[in-house]
Backbone as a ProteinNet text record, in pm:
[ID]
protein_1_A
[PRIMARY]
XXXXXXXXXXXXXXXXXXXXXXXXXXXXXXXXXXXXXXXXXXXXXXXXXXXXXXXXXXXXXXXXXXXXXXXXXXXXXXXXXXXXXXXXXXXXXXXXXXXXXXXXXXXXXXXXXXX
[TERTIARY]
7286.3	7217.6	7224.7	7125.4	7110.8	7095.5	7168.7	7153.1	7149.1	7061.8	7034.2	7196.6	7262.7	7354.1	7482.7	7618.8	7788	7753.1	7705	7666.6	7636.4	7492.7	7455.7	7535.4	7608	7713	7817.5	7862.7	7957.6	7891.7	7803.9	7721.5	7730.6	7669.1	7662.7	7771.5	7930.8	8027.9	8079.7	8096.5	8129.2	8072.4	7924.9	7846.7	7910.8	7948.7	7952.5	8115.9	8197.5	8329.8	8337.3	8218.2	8252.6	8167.4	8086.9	7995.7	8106.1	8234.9	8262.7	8401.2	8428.7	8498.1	8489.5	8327.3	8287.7	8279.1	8278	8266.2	8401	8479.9	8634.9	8657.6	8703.6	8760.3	8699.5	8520.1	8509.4	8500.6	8528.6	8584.6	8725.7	8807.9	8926.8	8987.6	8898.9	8891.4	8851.1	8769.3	8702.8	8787.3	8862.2	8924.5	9103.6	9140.1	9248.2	9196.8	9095.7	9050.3	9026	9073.5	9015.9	8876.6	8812.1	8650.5	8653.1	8582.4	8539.2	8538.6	8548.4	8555	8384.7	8306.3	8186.3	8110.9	8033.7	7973.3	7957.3	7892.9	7886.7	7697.6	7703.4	7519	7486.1	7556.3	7548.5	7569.2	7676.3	7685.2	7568.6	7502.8	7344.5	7249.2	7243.5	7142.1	7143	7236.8	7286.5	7254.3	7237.9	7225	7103.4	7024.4	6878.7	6782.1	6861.2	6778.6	6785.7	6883	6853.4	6793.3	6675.9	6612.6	6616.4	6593.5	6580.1	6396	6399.8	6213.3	6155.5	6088.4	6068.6	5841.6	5870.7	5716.8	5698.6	5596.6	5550.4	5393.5	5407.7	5260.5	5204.2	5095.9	5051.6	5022.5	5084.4	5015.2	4962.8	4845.8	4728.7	4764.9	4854.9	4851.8	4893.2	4850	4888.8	5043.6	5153.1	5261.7	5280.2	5414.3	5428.3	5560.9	5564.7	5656	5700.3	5860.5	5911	6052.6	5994.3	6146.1	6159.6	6307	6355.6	6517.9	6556.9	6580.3	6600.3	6733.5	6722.8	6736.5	6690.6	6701	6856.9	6819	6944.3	7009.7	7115.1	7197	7196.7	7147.4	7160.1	7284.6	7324.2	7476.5	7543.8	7503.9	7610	7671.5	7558.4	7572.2	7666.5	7653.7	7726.5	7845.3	7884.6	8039.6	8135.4	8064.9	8073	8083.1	8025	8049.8	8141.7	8170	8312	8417.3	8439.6	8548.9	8575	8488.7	8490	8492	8484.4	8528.2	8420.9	8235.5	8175.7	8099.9	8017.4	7917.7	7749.8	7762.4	7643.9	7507.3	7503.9	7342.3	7413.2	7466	7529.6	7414.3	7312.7	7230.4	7138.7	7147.2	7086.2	6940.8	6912.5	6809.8	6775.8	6695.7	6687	6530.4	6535.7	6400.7	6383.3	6281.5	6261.2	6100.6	6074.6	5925.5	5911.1	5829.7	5825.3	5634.2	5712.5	5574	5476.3	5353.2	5267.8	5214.6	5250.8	5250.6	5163.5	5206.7	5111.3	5037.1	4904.7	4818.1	4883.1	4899.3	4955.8	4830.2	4915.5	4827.6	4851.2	4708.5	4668.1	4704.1	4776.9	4736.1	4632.8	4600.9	4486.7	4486.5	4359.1	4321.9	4281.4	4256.9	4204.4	4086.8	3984.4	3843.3	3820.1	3914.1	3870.5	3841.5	3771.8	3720.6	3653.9	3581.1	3481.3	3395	3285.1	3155	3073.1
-14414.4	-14533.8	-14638.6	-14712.9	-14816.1	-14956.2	-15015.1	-15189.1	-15282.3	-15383.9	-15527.3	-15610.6	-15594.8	-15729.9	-15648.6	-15717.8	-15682.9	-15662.2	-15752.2	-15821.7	-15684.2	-15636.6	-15483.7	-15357	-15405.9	-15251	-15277.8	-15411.8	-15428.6	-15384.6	-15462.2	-15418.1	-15311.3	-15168.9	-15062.8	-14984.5	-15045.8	-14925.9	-15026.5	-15096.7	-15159.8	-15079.2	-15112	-15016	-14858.2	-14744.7	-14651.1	-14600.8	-14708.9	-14710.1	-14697	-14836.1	-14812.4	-14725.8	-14655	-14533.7	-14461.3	-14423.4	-14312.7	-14322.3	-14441	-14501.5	-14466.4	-14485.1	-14426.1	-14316.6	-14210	-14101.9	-13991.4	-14092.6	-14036.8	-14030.3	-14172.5	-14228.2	-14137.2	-14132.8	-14107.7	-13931.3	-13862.9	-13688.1	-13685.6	-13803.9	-13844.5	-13797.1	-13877.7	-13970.7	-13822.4	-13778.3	-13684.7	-13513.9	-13503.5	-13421.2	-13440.3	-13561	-13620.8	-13569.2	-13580.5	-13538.5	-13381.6	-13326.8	-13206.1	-13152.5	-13219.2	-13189.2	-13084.9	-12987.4	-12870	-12942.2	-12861.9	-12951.4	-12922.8	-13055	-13053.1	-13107.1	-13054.4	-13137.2	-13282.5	-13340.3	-13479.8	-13473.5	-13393.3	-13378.4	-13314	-13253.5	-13234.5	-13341.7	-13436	-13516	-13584.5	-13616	-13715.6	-13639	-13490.4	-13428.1	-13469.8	-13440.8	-13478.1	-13633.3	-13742.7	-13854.2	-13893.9	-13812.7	-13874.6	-13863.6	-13797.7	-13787	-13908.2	-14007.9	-14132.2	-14228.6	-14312.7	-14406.3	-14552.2	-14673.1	-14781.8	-14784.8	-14842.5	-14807.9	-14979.5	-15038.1	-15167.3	-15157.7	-15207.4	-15250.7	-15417.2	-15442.4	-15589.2	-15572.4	-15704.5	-15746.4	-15891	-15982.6	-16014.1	-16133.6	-16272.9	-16301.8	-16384.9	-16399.6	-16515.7	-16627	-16705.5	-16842.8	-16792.8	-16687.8	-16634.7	-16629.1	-16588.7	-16565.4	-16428	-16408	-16239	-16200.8	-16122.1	-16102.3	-15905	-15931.2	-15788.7	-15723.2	-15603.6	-15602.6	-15436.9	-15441.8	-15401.2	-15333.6	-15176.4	-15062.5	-14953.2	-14895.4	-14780.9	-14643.5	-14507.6	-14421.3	-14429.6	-14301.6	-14277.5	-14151.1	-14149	-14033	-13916.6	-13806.8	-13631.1	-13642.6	-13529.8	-13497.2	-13431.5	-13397.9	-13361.2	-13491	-13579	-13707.7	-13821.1	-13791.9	-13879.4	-13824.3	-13721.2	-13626.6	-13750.7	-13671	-13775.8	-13915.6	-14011.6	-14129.9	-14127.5	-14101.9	-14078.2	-14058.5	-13952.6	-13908.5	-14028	-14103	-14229.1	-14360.4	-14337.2	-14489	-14580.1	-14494.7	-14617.1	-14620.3	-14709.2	-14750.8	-14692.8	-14595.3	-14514.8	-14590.3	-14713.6	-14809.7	-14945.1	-14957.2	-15094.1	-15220.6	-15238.9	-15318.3	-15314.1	-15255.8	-15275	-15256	-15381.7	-15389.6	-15557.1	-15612	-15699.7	-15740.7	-15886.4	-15954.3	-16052.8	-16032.4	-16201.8	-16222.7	-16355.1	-16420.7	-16506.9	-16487.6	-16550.4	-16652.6	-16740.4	-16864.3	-16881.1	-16922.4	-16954.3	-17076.7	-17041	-17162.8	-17292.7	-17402.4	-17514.1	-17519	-17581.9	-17619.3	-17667.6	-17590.9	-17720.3	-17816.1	-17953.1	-18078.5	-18087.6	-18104.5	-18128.5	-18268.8	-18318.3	-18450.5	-18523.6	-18650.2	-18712.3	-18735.3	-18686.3	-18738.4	-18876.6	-18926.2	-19062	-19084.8	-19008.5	-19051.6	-18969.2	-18955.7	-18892	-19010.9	-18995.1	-19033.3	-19188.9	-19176.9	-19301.4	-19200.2	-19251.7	-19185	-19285.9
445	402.6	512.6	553.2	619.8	553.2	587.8	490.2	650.1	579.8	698.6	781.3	628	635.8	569.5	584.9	568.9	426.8	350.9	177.2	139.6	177	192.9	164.1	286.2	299.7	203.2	124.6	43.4	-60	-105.8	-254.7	-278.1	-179.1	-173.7	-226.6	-135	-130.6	-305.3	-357.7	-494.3	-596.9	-548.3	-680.7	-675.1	-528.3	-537.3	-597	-607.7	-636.1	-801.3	-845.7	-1013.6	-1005.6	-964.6	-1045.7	-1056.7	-944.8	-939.4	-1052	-1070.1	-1176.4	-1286.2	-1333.5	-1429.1	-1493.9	-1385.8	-1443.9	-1439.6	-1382.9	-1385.4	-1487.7	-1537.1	-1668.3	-1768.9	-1781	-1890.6	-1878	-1810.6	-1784.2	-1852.4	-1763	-1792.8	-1978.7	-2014.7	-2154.3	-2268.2	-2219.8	-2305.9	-2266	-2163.5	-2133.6	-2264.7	-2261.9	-2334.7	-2503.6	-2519.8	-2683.3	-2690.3	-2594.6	-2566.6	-2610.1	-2522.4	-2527.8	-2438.7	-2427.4	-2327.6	-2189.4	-2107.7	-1995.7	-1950.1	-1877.8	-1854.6	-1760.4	-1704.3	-1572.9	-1608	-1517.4	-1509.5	-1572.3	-1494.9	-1506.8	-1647.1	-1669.7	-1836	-1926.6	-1898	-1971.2	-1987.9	-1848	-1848.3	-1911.3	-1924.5	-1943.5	-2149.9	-2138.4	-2309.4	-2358.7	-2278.9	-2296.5	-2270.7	-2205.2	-2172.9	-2288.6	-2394.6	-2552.9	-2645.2	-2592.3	-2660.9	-2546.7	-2625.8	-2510.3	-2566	-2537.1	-2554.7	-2607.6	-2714.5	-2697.2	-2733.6	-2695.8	-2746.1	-2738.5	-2854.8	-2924.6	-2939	-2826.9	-2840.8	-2935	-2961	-3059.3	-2995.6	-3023.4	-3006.8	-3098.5	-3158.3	-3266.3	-3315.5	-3407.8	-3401.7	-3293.1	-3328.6	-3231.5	-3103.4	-3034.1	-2877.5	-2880.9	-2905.8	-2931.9	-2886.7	-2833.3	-2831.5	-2882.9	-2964.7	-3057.9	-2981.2	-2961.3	-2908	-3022.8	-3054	-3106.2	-3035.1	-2993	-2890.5	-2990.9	-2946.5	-3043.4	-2987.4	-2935.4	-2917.5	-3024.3	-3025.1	-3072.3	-3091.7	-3230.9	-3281.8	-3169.2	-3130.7	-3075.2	-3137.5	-3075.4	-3157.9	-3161.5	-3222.1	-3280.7	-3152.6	-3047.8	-2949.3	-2888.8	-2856.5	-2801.4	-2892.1	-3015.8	-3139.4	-3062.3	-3073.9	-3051.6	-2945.3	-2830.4	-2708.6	-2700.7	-2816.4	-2780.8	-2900.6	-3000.8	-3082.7	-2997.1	-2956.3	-2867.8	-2764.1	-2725.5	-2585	-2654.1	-2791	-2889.7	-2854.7	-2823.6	-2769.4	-2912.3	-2891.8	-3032.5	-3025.1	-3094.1	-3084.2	-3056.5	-3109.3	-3087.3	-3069.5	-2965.6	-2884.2	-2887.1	-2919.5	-2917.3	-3016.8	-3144.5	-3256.3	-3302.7	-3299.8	-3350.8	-3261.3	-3165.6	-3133.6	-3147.9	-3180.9	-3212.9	-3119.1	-3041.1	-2957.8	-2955.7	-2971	-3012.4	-2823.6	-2789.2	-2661	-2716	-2704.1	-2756.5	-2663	-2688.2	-2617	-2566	-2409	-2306.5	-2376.3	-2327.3	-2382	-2238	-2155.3	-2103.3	-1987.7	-1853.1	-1742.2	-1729.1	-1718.5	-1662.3	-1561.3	-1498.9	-1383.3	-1332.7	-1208.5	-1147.3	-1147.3	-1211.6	-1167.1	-1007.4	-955.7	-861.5	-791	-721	-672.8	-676.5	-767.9	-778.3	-891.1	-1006.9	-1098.5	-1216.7	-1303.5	-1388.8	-1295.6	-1213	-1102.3	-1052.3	-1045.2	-986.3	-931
[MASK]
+++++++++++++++++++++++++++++++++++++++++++++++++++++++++++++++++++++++++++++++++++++++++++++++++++++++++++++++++++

């Protein structure tokens, strides 16, 4: 990898430390419950069956209304986040209304409203 700046090469080796953090602990973690022992890439392959899915609308007074929801976890994936004490739908059910802009005003100019 090539980066511009020190910031770069720090960001880089941080992010590559907790990835690798990550997937210690949680081998770690799931090895301690005696889970089968399992690739890493299996684990993702098993997890890419739940997704985040979000549906926006549109409404009368120009409003946009999002509600935002991931899938439920198949039962291998339930296993796995049992065994890792995580929370199968960490983010629920979320609602957000994003309102519709009011009109930017323009500066009067120096010869507006004179003719």
């Amino acid at each position: 990898m090539y980066h511009k700046t020190d910031d770069g090469i720090k960001a880089h080796l941080n992010l590559a430390v907790l990835a690798y953090w990550i997937v210690s602990v949680t081998k770690y973690r799931l090895k301690l419950k005696e889970y089968p022992n399992i690739r890493w890439d299996e684990i993702m392959r098993i997890a890419q069956a739940q997704v985040v899915v979000t549906a926006e609308m549109d409404t009368e007074d120009g409003s946009k209304v999002a509600v935002r929801q991931s899938t439920e976890a198949e039962n291998e994936l339930a296993v796995i986040y049992s065994l890792l004490e995580i929370n199968a739908n960490p983010i629920g059910k979320v609602k957000s209304v994003v309102p519709l802009k009011p009109p930017q005003k323009k500066p009067p100019t120096e010869n507006q409203g004179f003719t």
